[in-house]
mmCIF file with all atom_site columns, C-alpha atoms and ligand atoms in Angstrom:
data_model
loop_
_atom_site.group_PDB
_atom_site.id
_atom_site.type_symbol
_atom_site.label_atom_id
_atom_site.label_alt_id
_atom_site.label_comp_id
_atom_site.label_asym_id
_atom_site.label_entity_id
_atom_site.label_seq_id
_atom_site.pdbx_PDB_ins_code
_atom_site.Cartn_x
_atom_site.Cartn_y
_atom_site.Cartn_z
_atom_site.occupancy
_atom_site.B_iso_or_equiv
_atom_site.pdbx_formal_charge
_atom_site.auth_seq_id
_atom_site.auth_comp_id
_atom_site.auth_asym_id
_atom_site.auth_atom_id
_atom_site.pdbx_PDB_model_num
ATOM   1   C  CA  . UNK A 1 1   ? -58.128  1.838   12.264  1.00 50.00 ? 9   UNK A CA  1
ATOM   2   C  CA  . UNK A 1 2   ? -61.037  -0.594  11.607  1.00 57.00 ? 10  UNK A CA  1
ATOM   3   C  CA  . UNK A 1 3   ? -64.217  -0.230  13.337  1.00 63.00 ? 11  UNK A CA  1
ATOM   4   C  CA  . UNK A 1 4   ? -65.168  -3.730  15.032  1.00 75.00 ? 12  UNK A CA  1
ATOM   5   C  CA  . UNK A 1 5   ? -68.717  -4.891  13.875  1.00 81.00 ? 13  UNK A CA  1
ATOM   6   C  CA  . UNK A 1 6   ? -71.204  -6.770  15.401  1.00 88.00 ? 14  UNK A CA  1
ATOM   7   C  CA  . UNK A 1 7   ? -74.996  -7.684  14.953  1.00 90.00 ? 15  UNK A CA  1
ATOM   8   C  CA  . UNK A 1 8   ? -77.331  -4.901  15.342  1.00 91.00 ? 16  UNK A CA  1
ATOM   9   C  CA  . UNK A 1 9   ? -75.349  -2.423  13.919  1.00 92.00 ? 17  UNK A CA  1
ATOM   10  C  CA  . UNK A 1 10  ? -75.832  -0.598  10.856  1.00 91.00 ? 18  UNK A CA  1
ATOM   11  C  CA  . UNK A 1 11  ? -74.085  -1.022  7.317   1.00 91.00 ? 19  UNK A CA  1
ATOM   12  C  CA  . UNK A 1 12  ? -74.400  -0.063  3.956   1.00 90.00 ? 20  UNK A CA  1
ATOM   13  C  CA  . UNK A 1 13  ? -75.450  -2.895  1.948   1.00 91.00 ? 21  UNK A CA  1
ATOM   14  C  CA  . UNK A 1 14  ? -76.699  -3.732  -1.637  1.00 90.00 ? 22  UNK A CA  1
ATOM   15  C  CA  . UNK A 1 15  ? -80.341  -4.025  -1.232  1.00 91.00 ? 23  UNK A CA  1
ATOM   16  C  CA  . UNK A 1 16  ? -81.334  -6.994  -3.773  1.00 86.00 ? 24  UNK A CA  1
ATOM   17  C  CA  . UNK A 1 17  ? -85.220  -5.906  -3.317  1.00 89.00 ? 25  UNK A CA  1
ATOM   18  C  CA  . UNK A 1 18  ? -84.593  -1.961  -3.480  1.00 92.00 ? 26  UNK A CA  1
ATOM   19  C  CA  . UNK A 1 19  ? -81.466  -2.396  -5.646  1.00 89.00 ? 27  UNK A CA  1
ATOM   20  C  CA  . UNK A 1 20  ? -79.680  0.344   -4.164  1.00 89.00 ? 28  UNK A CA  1
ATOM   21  C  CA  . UNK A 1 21  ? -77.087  1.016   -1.536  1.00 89.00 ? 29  UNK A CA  1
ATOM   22  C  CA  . UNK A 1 22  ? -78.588  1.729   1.642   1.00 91.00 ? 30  UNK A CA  1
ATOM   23  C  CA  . UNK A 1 23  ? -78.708  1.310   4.884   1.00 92.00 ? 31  UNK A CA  1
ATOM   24  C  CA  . UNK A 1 24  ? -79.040  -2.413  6.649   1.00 94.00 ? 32  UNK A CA  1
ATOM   25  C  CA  . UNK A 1 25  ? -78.779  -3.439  10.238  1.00 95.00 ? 33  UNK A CA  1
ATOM   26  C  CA  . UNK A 1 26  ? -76.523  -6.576  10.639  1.00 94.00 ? 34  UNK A CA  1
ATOM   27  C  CA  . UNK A 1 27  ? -78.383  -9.871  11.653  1.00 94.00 ? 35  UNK A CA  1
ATOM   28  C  CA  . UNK A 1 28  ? -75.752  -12.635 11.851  1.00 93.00 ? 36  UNK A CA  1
ATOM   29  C  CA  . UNK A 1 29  ? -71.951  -12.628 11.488  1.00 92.00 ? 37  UNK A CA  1
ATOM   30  C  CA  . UNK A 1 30  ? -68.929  -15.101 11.183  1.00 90.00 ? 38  UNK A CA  1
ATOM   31  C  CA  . UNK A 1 31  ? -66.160  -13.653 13.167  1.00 87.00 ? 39  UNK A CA  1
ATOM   32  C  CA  . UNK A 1 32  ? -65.430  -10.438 11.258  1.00 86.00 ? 40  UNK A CA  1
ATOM   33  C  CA  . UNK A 1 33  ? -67.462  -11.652 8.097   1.00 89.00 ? 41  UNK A CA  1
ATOM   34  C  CA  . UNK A 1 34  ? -70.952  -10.313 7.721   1.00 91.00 ? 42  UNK A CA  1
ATOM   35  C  CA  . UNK A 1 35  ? -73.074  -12.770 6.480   1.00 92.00 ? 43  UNK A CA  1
ATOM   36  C  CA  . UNK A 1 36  ? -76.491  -11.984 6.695   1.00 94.00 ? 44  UNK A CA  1
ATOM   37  C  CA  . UNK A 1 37  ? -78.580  -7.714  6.341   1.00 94.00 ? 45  UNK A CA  1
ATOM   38  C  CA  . UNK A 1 38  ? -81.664  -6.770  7.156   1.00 95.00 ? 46  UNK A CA  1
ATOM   39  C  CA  . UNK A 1 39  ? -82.791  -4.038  5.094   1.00 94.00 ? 47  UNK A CA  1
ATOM   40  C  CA  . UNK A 1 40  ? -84.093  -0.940  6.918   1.00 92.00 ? 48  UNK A CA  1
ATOM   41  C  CA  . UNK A 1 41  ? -86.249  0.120   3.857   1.00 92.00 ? 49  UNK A CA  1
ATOM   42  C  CA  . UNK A 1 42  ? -87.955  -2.776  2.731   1.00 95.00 ? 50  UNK A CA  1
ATOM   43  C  CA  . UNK A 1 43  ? -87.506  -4.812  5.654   1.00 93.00 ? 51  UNK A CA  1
ATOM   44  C  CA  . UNK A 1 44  ? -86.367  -7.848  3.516   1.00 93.00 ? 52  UNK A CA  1
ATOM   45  C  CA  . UNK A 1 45  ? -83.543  -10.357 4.941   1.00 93.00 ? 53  UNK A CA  1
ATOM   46  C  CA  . UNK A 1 46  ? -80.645  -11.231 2.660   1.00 92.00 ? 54  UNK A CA  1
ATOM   47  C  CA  . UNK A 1 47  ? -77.062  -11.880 2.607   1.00 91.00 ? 55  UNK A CA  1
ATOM   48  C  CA  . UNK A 1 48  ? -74.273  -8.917  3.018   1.00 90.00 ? 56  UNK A CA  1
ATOM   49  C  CA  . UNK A 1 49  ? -72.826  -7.194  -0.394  1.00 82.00 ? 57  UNK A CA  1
ATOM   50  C  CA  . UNK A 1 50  ? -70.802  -4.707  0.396   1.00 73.00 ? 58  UNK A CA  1
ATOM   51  C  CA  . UNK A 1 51  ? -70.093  -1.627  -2.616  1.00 58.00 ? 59  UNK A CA  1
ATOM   52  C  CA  . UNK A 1 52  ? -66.924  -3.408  -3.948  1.00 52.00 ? 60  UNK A CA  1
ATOM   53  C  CA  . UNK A 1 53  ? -68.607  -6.548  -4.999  1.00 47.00 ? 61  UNK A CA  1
ATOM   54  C  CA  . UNK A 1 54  ? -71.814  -4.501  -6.743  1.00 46.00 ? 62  UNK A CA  1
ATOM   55  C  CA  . UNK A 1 55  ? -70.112  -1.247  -8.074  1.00 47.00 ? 63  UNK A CA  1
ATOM   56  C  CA  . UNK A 1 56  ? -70.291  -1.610  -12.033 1.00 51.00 ? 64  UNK A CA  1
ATOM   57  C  CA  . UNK A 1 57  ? -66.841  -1.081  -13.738 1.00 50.00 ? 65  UNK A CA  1
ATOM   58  C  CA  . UNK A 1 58  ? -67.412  1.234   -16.851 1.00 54.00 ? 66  UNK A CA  1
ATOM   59  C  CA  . UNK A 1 59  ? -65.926  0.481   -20.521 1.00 49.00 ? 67  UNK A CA  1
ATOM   60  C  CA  . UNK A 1 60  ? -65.146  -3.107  -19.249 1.00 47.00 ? 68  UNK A CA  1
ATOM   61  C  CA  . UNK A 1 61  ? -66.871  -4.603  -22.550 1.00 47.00 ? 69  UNK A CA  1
ATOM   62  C  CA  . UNK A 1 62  ? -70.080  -3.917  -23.642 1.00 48.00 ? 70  UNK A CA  1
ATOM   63  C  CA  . UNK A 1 63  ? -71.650  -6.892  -23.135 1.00 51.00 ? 71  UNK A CA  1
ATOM   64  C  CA  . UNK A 1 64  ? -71.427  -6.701  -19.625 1.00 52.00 ? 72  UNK A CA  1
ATOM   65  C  CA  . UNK A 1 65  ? -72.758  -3.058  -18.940 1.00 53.00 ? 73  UNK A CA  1
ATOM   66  C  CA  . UNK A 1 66  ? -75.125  -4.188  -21.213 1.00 55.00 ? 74  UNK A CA  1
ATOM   67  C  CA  . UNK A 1 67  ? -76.437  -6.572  -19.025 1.00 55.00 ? 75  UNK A CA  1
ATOM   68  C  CA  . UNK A 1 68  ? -76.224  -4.150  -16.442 1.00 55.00 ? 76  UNK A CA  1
ATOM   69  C  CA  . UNK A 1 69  ? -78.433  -2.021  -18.051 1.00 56.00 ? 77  UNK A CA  1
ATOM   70  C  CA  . UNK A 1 70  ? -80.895  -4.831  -18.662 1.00 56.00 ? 78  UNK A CA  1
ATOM   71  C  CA  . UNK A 1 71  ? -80.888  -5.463  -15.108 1.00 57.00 ? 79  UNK A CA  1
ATOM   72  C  CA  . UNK A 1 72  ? -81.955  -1.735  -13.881 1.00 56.00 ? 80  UNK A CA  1
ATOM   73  C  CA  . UNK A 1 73  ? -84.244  -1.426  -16.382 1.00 58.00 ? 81  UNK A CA  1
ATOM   74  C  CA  . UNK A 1 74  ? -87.455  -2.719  -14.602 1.00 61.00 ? 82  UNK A CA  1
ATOM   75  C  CA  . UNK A 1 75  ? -86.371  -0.326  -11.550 1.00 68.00 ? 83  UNK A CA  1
ATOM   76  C  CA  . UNK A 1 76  ? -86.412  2.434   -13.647 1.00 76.00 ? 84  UNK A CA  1
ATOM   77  C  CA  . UNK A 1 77  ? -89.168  2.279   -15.205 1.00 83.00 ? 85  UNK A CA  1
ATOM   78  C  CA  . UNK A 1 78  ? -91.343  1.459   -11.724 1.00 85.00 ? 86  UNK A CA  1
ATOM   79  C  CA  . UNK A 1 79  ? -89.910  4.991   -10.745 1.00 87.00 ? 87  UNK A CA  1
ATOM   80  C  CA  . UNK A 1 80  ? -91.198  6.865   -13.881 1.00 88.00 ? 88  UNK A CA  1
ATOM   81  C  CA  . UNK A 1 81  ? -94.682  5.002   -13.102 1.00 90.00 ? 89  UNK A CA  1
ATOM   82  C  CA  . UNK A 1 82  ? -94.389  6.141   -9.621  1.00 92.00 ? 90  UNK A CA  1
ATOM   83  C  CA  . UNK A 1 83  ? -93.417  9.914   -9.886  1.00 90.00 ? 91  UNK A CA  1
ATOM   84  C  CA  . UNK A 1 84  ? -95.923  10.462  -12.073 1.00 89.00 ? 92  UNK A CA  1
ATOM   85  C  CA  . UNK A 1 85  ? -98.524  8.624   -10.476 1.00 90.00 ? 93  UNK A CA  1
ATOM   86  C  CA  . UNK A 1 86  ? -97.074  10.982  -7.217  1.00 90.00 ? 94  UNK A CA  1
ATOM   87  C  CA  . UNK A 1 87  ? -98.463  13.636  -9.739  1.00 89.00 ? 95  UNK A CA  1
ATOM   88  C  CA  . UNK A 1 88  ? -101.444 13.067  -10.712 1.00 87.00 ? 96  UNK A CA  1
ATOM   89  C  CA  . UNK A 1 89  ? -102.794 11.289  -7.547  1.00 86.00 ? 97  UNK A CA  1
ATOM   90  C  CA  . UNK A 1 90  ? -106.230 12.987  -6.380  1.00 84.00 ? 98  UNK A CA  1
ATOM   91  C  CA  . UNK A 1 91  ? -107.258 10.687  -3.643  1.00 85.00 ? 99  UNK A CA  1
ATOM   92  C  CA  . UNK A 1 92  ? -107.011 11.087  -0.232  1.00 91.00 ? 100 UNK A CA  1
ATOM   93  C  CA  . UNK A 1 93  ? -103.469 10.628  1.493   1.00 93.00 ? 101 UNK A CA  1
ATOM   94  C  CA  . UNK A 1 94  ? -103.645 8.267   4.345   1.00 94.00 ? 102 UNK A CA  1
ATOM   95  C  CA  . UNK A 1 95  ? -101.702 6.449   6.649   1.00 94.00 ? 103 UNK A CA  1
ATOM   96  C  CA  . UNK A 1 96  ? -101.826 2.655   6.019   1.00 95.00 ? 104 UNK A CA  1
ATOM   97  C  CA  . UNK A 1 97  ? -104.005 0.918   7.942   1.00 93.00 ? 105 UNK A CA  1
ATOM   98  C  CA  . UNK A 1 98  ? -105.468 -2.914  6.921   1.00 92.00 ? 106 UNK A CA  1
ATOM   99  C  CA  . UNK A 1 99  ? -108.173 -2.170  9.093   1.00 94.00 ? 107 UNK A CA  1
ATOM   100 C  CA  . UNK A 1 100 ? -109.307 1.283   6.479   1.00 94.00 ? 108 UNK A CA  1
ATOM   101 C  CA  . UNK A 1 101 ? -110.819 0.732   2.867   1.00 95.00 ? 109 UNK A CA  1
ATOM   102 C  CA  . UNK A 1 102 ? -109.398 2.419   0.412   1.00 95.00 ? 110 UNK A CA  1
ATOM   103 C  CA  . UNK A 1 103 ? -110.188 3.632   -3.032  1.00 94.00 ? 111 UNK A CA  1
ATOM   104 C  CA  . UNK A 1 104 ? -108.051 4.201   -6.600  1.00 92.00 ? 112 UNK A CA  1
ATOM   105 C  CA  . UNK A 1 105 ? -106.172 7.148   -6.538  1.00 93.00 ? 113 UNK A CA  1
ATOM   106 C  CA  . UNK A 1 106 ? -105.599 7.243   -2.583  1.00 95.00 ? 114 UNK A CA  1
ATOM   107 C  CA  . UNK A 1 107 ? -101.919 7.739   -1.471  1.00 95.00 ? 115 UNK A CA  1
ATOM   108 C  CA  . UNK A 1 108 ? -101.157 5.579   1.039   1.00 95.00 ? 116 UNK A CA  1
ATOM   109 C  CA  . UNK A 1 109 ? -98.165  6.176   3.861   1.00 95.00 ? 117 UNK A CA  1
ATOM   110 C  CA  . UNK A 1 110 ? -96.870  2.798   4.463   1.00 94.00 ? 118 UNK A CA  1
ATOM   111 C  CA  . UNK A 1 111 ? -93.934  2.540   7.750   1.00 92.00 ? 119 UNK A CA  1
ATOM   112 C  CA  . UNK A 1 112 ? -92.258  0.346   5.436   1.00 92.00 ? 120 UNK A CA  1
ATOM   113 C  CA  . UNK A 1 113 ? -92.853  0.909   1.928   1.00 93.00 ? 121 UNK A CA  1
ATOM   114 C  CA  . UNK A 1 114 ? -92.941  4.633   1.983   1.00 94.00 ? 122 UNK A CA  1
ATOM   115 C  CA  . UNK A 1 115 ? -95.769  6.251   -0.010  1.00 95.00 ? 123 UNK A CA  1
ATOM   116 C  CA  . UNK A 1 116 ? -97.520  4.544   -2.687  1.00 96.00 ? 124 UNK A CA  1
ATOM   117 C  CA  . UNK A 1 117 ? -100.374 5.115   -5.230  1.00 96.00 ? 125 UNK A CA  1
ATOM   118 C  CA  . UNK A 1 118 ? -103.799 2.775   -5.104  1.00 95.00 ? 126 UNK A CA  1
ATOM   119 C  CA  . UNK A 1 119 ? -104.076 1.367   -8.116  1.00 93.00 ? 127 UNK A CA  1
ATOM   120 C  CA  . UNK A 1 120 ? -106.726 -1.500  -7.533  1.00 94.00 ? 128 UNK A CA  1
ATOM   121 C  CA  . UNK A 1 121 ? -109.128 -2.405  -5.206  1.00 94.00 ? 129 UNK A CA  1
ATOM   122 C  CA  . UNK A 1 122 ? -109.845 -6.206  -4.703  1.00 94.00 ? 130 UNK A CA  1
ATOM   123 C  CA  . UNK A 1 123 ? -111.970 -7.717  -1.955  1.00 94.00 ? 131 UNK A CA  1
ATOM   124 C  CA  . UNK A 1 124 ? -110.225 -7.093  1.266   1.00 94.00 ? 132 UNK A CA  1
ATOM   125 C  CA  . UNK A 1 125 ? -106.850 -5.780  -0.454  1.00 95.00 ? 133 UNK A CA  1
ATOM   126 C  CA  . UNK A 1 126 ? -105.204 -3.374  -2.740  1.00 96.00 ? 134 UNK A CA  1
ATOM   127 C  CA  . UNK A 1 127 ? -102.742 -3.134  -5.485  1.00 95.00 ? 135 UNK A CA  1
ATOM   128 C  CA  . UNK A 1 128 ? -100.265 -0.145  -4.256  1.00 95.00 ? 136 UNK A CA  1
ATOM   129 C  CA  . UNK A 1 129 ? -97.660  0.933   -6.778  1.00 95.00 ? 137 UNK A CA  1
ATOM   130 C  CA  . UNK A 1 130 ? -94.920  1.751   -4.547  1.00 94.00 ? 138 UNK A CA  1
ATOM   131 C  CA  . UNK A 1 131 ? -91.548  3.769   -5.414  1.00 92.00 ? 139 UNK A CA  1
ATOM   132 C  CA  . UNK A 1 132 ? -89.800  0.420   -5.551  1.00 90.00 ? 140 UNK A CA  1
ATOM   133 C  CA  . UNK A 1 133 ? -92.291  -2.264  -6.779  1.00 91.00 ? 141 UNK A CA  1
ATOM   134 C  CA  . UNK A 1 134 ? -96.173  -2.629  -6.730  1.00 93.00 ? 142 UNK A CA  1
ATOM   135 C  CA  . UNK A 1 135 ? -97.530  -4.620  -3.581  1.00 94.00 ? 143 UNK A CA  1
ATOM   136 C  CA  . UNK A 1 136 ? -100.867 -6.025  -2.376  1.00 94.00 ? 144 UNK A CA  1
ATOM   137 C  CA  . UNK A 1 137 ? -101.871 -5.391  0.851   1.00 94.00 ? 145 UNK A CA  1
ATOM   138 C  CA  . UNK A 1 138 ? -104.634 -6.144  2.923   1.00 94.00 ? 146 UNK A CA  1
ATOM   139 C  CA  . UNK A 1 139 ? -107.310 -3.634  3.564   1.00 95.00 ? 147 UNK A CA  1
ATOM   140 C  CA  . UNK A 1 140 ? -110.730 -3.462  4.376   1.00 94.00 ? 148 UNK A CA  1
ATOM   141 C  CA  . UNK A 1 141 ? -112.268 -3.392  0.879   1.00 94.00 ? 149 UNK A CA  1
ATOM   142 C  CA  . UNK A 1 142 ? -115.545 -5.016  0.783   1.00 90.00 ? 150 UNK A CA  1
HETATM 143 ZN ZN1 . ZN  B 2 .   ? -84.512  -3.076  0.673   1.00 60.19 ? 201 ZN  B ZN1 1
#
């Protein structure tokens, strides 16, 4: 029996910001067809990809995992950065606030984002490596 969807709901999705399965809330459909996710992680808007359409099909030529590999790389490697920045953080851990300066080193608890490392202060904003990707947001840096 198939379970009738309709916008607002949730479904798994391909994330094309996170790259990952996860969890989206459906924005628009066409009859049955979902057509447009919003991710619940990153909050970004993009159009529905369900598993079948993203799973990777092993030992179906080399070139093509290949380029499959290429393509998680960058991920990958913004995790590393991230876990051990996670580890060797000293600063403060706060809860994101643009209205709050902050300094290198601080962890920051972003709603959205999850937690992420300072890395850079600039007047009135901050580079913040975050498990995903590094951001700039605004804070109160003077
Ligand atoms: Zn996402």
């Amino acid at each position: 029996m198939e379970k009738k969807l309709s916008a607002g709901e949730e479904v798994s999705s391909y994330c094309t910001r996170c790259k990952l399965d996860l969890g989206h809330i459906i924005i628009a459909m066409v009859g049955q067809k979902i057509v447009k996710v919003q991710c619940r992680t990153c909050g970004s808007i993009h159009s529905y990809r369900n598993r079948e359409t993203t799973k990777r099909t092993p030992g179906n030529g080399d070139r093509r995992s290949g380029a499959a590999r290429k393509a998680l790389e960058p991920v990958r490697t913004t995790i590393d950065k991230w876990e051990a920045g996670m580890a060797q953080a000293k600063g403060r851990e706060l809860s994101y606030d643009m209205g709050q300066s902050f300094q290198e080193g601080d962890v920051i608890a972003h709603p959205l984002f999850g937690k992420g490392i300072v890395l850079r202060t600039h007047y009135r904003k901050c580079d913040v490596l975050f498990r995903d990707k590094e951001r700039t947001l605004a804070a109160a840096n003077t």
